[in-house]
Amino acid sequence: MVKFGVQHGTNSALLDHNIEAILESIQAAEKLGYDSAFVMDHLNMFPRRSEVYDAWTLLGAIAGKTNNMQIGSCVSDPHRYHPAVLAQKVATVSRLSNGRAILSLGYGEGMNLNTFGIPFGAKPVTKLRESIQIIRLLWNSTPKSRVNFEGLNYSINEAFLQIKIHNPCIWVAGNSPMTLKVVAELGDGWIPTGYSPKLYKKHLKILNSDQVHREIEKAYEIFIAISRTREKAENIMQPIGATICLKKELLSEYNVELPEELQFQKRIKLSLYEMMKDGQKLSSFISQIPLELIQQVTAYGTPDDCIESIDRFVKAGVDHFVIEFLGPNYYDAMTLFMNEVIPHFK
C-alpha cells in the first residue's frame, strides 16, 4: 500500500509557520489520515524572515502531539552532529513516539555549514556512510557490548549508549549513484527529490539488484500544488518547481544546457548568502526550464491532474510520498488531496 506523509520545509518557511502552526498542521494531518510527518533539519532557510527550529527538539514535541503517524527529519546531515549525539537524539524521539521515528540522513547542504564554520569535508559520502554505521552500532550497544570503530572521520573506543532502542528506520537522502550505494548497503529507505518518474526508475535499479537482500522503503519528497483550477495551481508551482529541476540528467532530455554554476551538485554547497547573490542568474535561467519537465518532477493542478502525476511515480516504484504542499491555502490543499487523490492509491 502506498503511504502519504507531509513535510514542513520550503512550504512551511514560505508560510511563516511558527512552532504552534507546525504542531497544529501535523495534528490536522494525522486526523485526516496521513501516514507520516517530517520536519526540515536546517540552520538557515529561505526566506530569511522565517523562523528555523531545531528539528529533533521539535520532533520530541510532535511525538507528544501525535499517536500513530511516523515522524522524522527530512533531512539531517553527518556534519553538524557527531553520530553518537544524533543516535541519542533519534533514540529519544523513538522512545517518546513509541517507535515511530525515522532518521533521514543526507549529504549535507552548504547553507547549514559554510557561514557557521562547519566543514563540508572532502568526502561527505564517506562521512555519511561512517555516520550510519556508528549510529547502528550504538543503537545495539550496551555496557557489556561496547562499540569500537576506526574510520576516516570518526574513532570510537569502547562506547555505548544508555537508552533502550526501538531501532528506528534510517532513510538515506541521495541524488547520485554514490549515495544510492549507501542506501543499498545501510539504508532502510531512500528519499530523493527533484526526480522524474523515468529517472527514479533508472536509479531504483541499484536498489532492486540481487545484491540487496532486504526490503527498502522507496520514498519521494514531492512538491504539490492542488486546486480546483489548474491555472491557479500552475501559477503557484512554476517558480518553485523550476528550481527543483536543476539537474543535467533531467534537462538534457529537453536539450537545455545547464550552466555548471547552477547545477544541483554545485548549489547544494552554497551558503544562504551565496545563493542569494546567485539569485539573478538563477531567475534568468529558470525561464528556460520547460513546463513539461516541471510537470514530470512535481504534481500540480486539479485532483485528477495530481492523480495522474502520482500514478506515474507509483509505477516507477515510489511507495511513500513525502509532500510539501505549496500555496497559501495549506489546510485546504491538504484536505483536498486526502479526500480526492489519496483514495485512488489505497
Short mmCIF file of C-alpha atoms in Angstrom, two decimals:
data_model
loop_
_atom_site.label_atom_id
_atom_site.label_comp_id
_atom_site.label_asym_id
_atom_site.label_seq_id
_atom_site.Cartn_x
_atom_site.Cartn_y
_atom_site.Cartn_z
CA MET A 1 0.00 0.00 0.00
CA VAL A 2 1.26 3.46 -0.91
CA LYS A 3 1.88 5.83 2.02
CA PHE A 4 1.47 9.60 2.06
CA GLY A 5 3.12 11.98 4.50
CA VAL A 6 3.57 15.72 4.93
CA GLN A 7 6.85 17.63 5.05
CA HIS A 8 7.43 21.00 6.70
CA GLY A 9 10.32 22.56 4.79
CA THR A 10 10.28 25.14 2.00
CA ASN A 11 6.50 25.36 2.19
CA SER A 12 6.47 25.91 5.94
CA ALA A 13 9.12 28.63 5.70
CA LEU A 14 7.25 30.44 2.92
CA LEU A 15 4.07 30.37 5.01
CA ASP A 16 5.90 31.77 8.06
CA HIS A 17 4.80 28.81 10.15
CA ASN A 18 5.73 29.22 13.80
CA ILE A 19 6.08 26.26 16.16
CA GLU A 20 2.39 26.32 17.06
CA ALA A 21 1.36 26.32 13.39
CA ILE A 22 3.65 23.36 12.62
CA LEU A 23 2.29 21.34 15.53
CA GLU A 24 -1.32 22.19 14.65
CA SER A 25 -0.88 21.31 10.97
CA ILE A 26 0.74 17.97 11.81
CA GLN A 27 -2.08 17.12 14.20
CA ALA A 28 -4.54 18.03 11.45
CA ALA A 29 -2.64 15.81 9.00
CA GLU A 30 -2.87 12.84 11.36
CA LYS A 31 -6.58 13.45 11.92
CA LEU A 32 -7.11 13.49 8.15
CA GLY A 33 -5.29 10.16 7.84
CA TYR A 34 -1.78 10.97 6.61
CA ASP A 35 0.76 8.26 7.37
CA SER A 36 3.78 10.37 8.31
CA ALA A 37 5.05 13.86 9.13
CA PHE A 38 8.54 15.27 8.62
CA VAL A 39 10.31 18.50 9.51
CA MET A 40 13.36 20.08 7.89
CA ASP A 41 16.67 19.90 9.74
CA HIS A 42 18.26 23.27 8.89
CA LEU A 43 20.10 26.17 10.47
CA ASN A 44 19.13 28.55 7.62
CA MET A 45 16.30 28.55 5.10
CA PHE A 46 14.62 30.81 2.56
CA PRO A 47 13.06 33.27 3.13
CA ARG A 48 15.27 34.90 5.73
CA ARG A 49 12.27 36.22 7.70
CA SER A 50 11.17 32.66 8.56
CA GLU A 51 11.97 31.03 11.88
CA VAL A 52 14.05 27.84 11.73
CA TYR A 53 13.78 25.43 14.66
CA ASP A 54 15.88 22.56 15.94
CA ALA A 55 14.43 19.50 14.22
CA TRP A 56 14.89 16.91 16.96
CA THR A 57 13.56 19.13 19.75
CA LEU A 58 10.55 19.84 17.54
CA LEU A 59 10.11 16.13 16.79
CA GLY A 60 10.04 15.44 20.52
CA ALA A 61 7.08 17.81 20.79
CA ILE A 62 5.45 16.23 17.72
CA ALA A 63 5.82 12.80 19.34
CA GLY A 64 3.66 14.00 22.23
CA LYS A 65 1.05 15.56 19.93
CA THR A 66 0.53 12.55 17.63
CA ASN A 67 -0.44 8.92 18.15
CA ASN A 68 0.08 6.77 15.08
CA MET A 69 1.89 8.53 12.24
CA GLN A 70 5.60 8.05 11.61
CA ILE A 71 7.66 11.17 12.33
CA GLY A 72 11.13 12.17 11.23
CA SER A 73 13.67 14.60 9.84
CA CYS A 74 13.90 15.49 6.18
CA VAL A 75 16.83 15.61 6.21
CA SER A 76 19.64 15.63 8.79
CA ASP A 77 23.33 15.56 7.87
CA PRO A 78 26.53 13.99 9.27
CA HIS A 79 28.42 17.28 9.55
CA ARG A 80 26.53 19.13 12.29
CA TYR A 81 26.04 16.10 14.54
CA HIS A 82 28.56 13.62 15.85
CA PRO A 83 26.94 10.21 15.17
CA ALA A 84 26.79 9.43 18.90
CA VAL A 85 24.83 12.64 19.57
CA LEU A 86 22.49 12.01 16.64
CA ALA A 87 22.00 8.37 17.66
CA GLN A 88 20.90 9.51 21.13
CA LYS A 89 18.59 12.24 19.75
CA VAL A 90 16.82 9.83 17.38
CA ALA A 91 16.61 7.10 20.03
CA THR A 92 15.00 9.59 22.43
CA VAL A 93 12.37 10.62 19.86
CA SER A 94 11.80 6.94 19.10
CA ARG A 95 11.09 6.29 22.78
CA LEU A 96 8.83 9.35 23.06
CA SER A 97 6.87 8.25 19.98
CA ASN A 98 6.77 4.54 20.86
CA GLY A 99 8.91 3.53 17.90
CA ARG A 100 7.62 5.88 15.19
CA ALA A 101 10.84 7.81 14.47
CA ILE A 102 12.59 7.98 11.09
CA LEU A 103 16.07 9.44 10.65
CA SER A 104 16.55 10.77 7.13
CA LEU A 105 20.24 11.42 6.63
CA GLY A 106 21.83 13.06 3.61
CA TYR A 107 24.92 14.52 2.03
CA GLY A 108 24.53 17.93 3.66
CA GLU A 109 23.88 21.49 2.45
CA GLY A 110 26.17 24.49 2.43
CA MET A 111 23.51 26.80 3.86
CA ASN A 112 23.73 24.85 7.14
CA LEU A 113 27.52 24.69 7.23
CA ASN A 114 29.59 27.35 5.48
CA THR A 115 28.91 30.51 7.45
CA PHE A 116 28.93 28.57 10.72
CA GLY A 117 32.45 27.29 10.16
CA ILE A 118 31.34 23.67 9.87
CA PRO A 119 33.44 21.90 7.22
CA PHE A 120 31.75 20.04 4.38
CA GLY A 121 34.76 17.78 4.08
CA ALA A 122 36.43 16.31 1.03
CA LYS A 123 34.47 13.04 1.16
CA PRO A 124 30.98 13.76 2.50
CA VAL A 125 29.55 10.46 1.23
CA THR A 126 32.21 8.55 3.17
CA LYS A 127 31.28 10.57 6.24
CA LEU A 128 27.61 9.76 5.63
CA ARG A 129 28.39 6.05 5.44
CA GLU A 130 30.52 6.07 8.59
CA SER A 131 27.89 8.05 10.48
CA ILE A 132 25.19 5.49 9.67
CA GLN A 133 27.48 2.62 10.60
CA ILE A 134 28.26 4.13 14.01
CA ILE A 135 24.63 5.06 14.71
CA ARG A 136 23.50 1.49 14.06
CA LEU A 137 26.30 0.08 16.21
CA LEU A 138 25.45 2.42 19.08
CA TRP A 139 21.75 1.59 18.90
CA ASN A 140 22.70 -2.01 19.57
CA SER A 141 25.32 -1.24 22.21
CA THR A 142 25.16 -1.98 25.94
CA PRO A 143 27.63 -1.53 28.80
CA LYS A 144 28.58 -5.16 28.18
CA SER A 145 28.60 -4.85 24.38
CA ARG A 146 30.61 -1.73 23.63
CA VAL A 147 31.44 -0.20 20.25
CA ASN A 148 34.85 0.21 18.66
CA PHE A 149 35.12 1.90 15.27
CA GLU A 150 38.04 3.33 13.34
CA GLY A 151 37.23 5.25 10.16
CA LEU A 152 38.42 8.21 8.11
CA ASN A 153 36.20 10.62 10.04
CA TYR A 154 35.45 9.00 13.38
CA SER A 155 37.23 6.98 16.04
CA ILE A 156 35.04 5.28 18.66
CA ASN A 157 36.56 3.41 21.57
CA GLU A 158 34.59 1.19 23.99
CA ALA A 159 31.47 3.37 23.55
CA PHE A 160 27.85 2.60 24.44
CA LEU A 161 24.53 4.40 24.83
CA GLN A 162 22.38 4.15 27.93
CA ILE A 163 18.94 4.05 26.33
CA LYS A 164 16.77 1.15 25.23
CA ILE A 165 16.28 1.45 21.49
CA HIS A 166 13.30 0.77 19.21
CA ASN A 167 15.73 0.55 16.25
CA PRO A 168 14.39 3.50 14.24
CA CYS A 169 14.42 3.45 10.45
CA ILE A 170 17.23 5.22 8.62
CA TRP A 171 16.38 6.69 5.23
CA VAL A 172 19.19 7.96 3.04
CA ALA A 173 18.56 11.12 1.01
CA GLY A 174 20.54 10.93 -2.18
CA ASN A 175 20.51 12.00 -5.79
CA SER A 176 23.65 10.26 -7.04
CA PRO A 177 24.87 6.70 -7.68
CA MET A 178 27.34 7.10 -4.79
CA THR A 179 24.63 7.82 -2.23
CA LEU A 180 22.45 5.08 -3.71
CA LYS A 181 25.22 2.63 -2.88
CA VAL A 182 24.99 3.81 0.73
CA VAL A 183 21.22 3.17 0.63
CA ALA A 184 21.80 -0.32 -0.76
CA GLU A 185 24.42 -1.06 1.88
CA LEU A 186 22.95 0.50 5.02
CA GLY A 187 19.57 2.17 4.49
CA ASP A 188 16.04 1.16 5.42
CA GLY A 189 14.72 3.65 2.89
CA TRP A 190 15.63 6.04 0.09
CA ILE A 191 14.25 9.59 -0.16
CA PRO A 192 15.39 11.71 -3.12
CA THR A 193 13.79 14.84 -4.52
CA GLY A 194 13.83 16.52 -7.93
CA TYR A 195 13.29 13.34 -9.94
CA SER A 196 11.15 12.47 -12.92
CA PRO A 197 9.48 9.04 -12.84
CA LYS A 198 11.88 7.92 -15.57
CA LEU A 199 14.97 8.96 -13.59
CA TYR A 200 13.55 7.48 -10.37
CA LYS A 201 13.00 4.13 -12.07
CA LYS A 202 16.52 4.22 -13.54
CA HIS A 203 18.22 4.85 -10.18
CA LEU A 204 15.93 2.39 -8.42
CA LYS A 205 17.54 -0.45 -10.35
CA ILE A 206 20.53 -0.19 -8.00
CA LEU A 207 18.24 -0.90 -5.03
CA ASN A 208 16.37 -3.69 -6.80
CA SER A 209 19.52 -5.63 -7.65
CA ASP A 210 20.12 -9.17 -6.43
CA GLN A 211 22.82 -7.86 -4.09
CA VAL A 212 20.27 -6.08 -1.87
CA HIS A 213 18.68 -8.77 0.30
CA ARG A 214 16.12 -6.76 2.26
CA GLU A 215 13.10 -4.53 1.77
CA ILE A 216 13.95 -0.86 1.28
CA GLU A 217 11.23 1.77 1.55
CA LYS A 218 11.17 3.83 -1.63
CA ALA A 219 10.11 7.36 -0.77
CA TYR A 220 9.98 10.57 -2.77
CA GLU A 221 9.85 14.14 -1.46
CA ILE A 222 7.42 15.80 -3.84
CA PHE A 223 6.18 19.37 -4.19
CA ILE A 224 2.42 19.59 -4.76
CA ALA A 225 0.07 22.46 -5.62
CA ILE A 226 -3.54 21.33 -5.79
CA SER A 227 -6.58 23.44 -6.61
CA ARG A 228 -9.97 23.21 -8.27
CA THR A 229 -8.47 25.13 -11.20
CA ARG A 230 -5.31 24.00 -12.97
CA GLU A 231 -4.20 27.55 -13.79
CA LYS A 232 -4.16 28.61 -10.14
CA ALA A 233 -2.06 25.58 -9.14
CA GLU A 234 0.31 26.10 -12.08
CA ASN A 235 0.98 29.71 -11.04
CA ILE A 236 1.85 28.53 -7.53
CA MET A 237 4.10 25.72 -8.70
CA GLN A 238 6.02 27.17 -11.64
CA PRO A 239 8.62 29.40 -9.88
CA ILE A 240 9.43 26.85 -7.17
CA GLY A 241 9.09 23.80 -9.40
CA ALA A 242 11.64 25.18 -11.85
CA THR A 243 14.33 25.35 -9.16
CA ILE A 244 13.83 21.65 -8.40
CA CYS A 245 14.73 20.72 -11.98
CA LEU A 246 18.35 21.92 -11.92
CA LYS A 247 19.88 18.58 -12.85
CA LYS A 248 21.76 17.68 -16.00
CA GLU A 249 20.06 14.31 -16.28
CA LEU A 250 16.65 15.98 -16.36
CA LEU A 251 17.39 18.96 -18.61
CA SER A 252 19.42 17.05 -21.20
CA GLU A 253 16.24 15.31 -22.36
CA TYR A 254 14.84 18.72 -23.30
CA ASN A 255 18.07 19.95 -24.94
CA VAL A 256 18.54 22.59 -22.24
CA GLU A 257 22.17 23.15 -21.27
CA LEU A 258 22.57 23.74 -17.56
CA PRO A 259 25.38 26.16 -16.60
CA GLU A 260 27.88 24.48 -14.32
CA GLU A 261 27.42 27.02 -11.52
CA LEU A 262 23.67 26.28 -11.38
CA GLN A 263 23.97 22.51 -11.20
CA PHE A 264 22.42 20.84 -8.17
CA GLN A 265 25.76 19.42 -7.01
CA LYS A 266 27.24 22.94 -7.03
CA ARG A 267 24.32 24.84 -5.50
CA ILE A 268 23.88 22.42 -2.61
CA LYS A 269 27.30 23.50 -1.31
CA LEU A 270 26.46 27.24 -1.28
CA SER A 271 25.60 29.22 1.83
CA LEU A 272 22.29 31.06 2.03
CA TYR A 273 24.09 34.34 1.26
CA GLU A 274 25.89 32.82 -1.75
CA MET A 275 22.57 31.53 -3.08
CA MET A 276 21.06 34.98 -2.77
CA LYS A 277 23.96 36.53 -4.71
CA ASP A 278 23.34 33.92 -7.39
CA GLY A 279 19.63 34.70 -7.49
CA GLN A 280 19.58 36.92 -10.59
CA LYS A 281 21.45 34.34 -12.66
CA LEU A 282 19.07 31.64 -11.47
CA SER A 283 15.98 33.74 -12.18
CA SER A 284 17.05 34.40 -15.76
CA PHE A 285 17.77 30.71 -16.34
CA ILE A 286 14.63 29.12 -14.92
CA SER A 287 12.53 30.72 -17.66
CA GLN A 288 14.23 28.20 -19.99
CA ILE A 289 13.00 25.21 -18.00
CA PRO A 290 10.13 23.55 -19.88
CA LEU A 291 6.78 23.40 -18.12
CA GLU A 292 6.58 19.78 -19.23
CA LEU A 293 9.62 18.95 -17.09
CA ILE A 294 8.15 20.68 -14.03
CA GLN A 295 5.03 18.56 -14.57
CA GLN A 296 7.19 15.43 -14.55
CA VAL A 297 9.06 16.25 -11.34
CA THR A 298 6.18 17.67 -9.26
CA ALA A 299 2.41 17.28 -9.07
CA TYR A 300 0.07 20.21 -9.61
CA GLY A 301 -3.34 21.08 -10.94
CA THR A 302 -6.76 19.66 -10.19
CA PRO A 303 -7.21 16.46 -8.17
CA ASP A 304 -7.38 14.49 -11.43
CA ASP A 305 -4.11 16.08 -12.61
CA CYS A 306 -2.44 15.13 -9.33
CA ILE A 307 -3.73 11.56 -9.57
CA GLU A 308 -2.05 11.22 -12.97
CA SER A 309 1.25 12.60 -11.64
CA ILE A 310 1.25 10.43 -8.52
CA ASP A 311 0.35 7.37 -10.57
CA ARG A 312 3.43 7.87 -12.78
CA PHE A 313 5.65 7.80 -9.69
CA VAL A 314 3.87 4.78 -8.23
CA LYS A 315 4.50 2.92 -11.47
CA ALA A 316 8.16 4.00 -11.25
CA GLY A 317 8.40 2.36 -7.82
CA VAL A 318 7.59 5.01 -5.18
CA ASP A 319 5.77 3.60 -2.15
CA HIS A 320 5.94 6.55 0.27
CA PHE A 321 5.31 10.16 -0.79
CA VAL A 322 6.57 12.94 1.47
CA ILE A 323 4.62 16.01 0.38
CA GLU A 324 5.41 19.71 0.53
CA PHE A 325 2.06 21.39 -0.15
CA LEU A 326 2.61 24.78 -1.78
CA GLY A 327 0.36 27.82 -1.79
CA PRO A 328 -1.38 29.99 0.79
CA ASN A 329 -4.32 27.65 1.47
CA TYR A 330 -2.32 24.93 3.20
CA TYR A 331 -5.15 23.22 5.08
CA ASP A 332 -7.47 23.30 2.06
CA ALA A 333 -4.77 21.68 -0.09
CA MET A 334 -4.02 19.01 2.49
CA THR A 335 -7.73 18.20 2.84
CA LEU A 336 -8.49 18.21 -0.89
CA PHE A 337 -5.56 15.91 -1.61
CA MET A 338 -6.59 13.49 1.15
CA ASN A 339 -10.24 13.39 0.07
CA GLU A 340 -9.87 13.22 -3.71
CA VAL A 341 -6.39 11.94 -4.57
CA ILE A 342 -5.19 9.51 -1.91
CA PRO A 343 -8.26 7.19 -2.08
CA HIS A 344 -7.15 6.20 -5.60
CA PHE A 345 -3.98 4.66 -4.14
CA LYS A 346 -5.34 2.97 -1.01
#
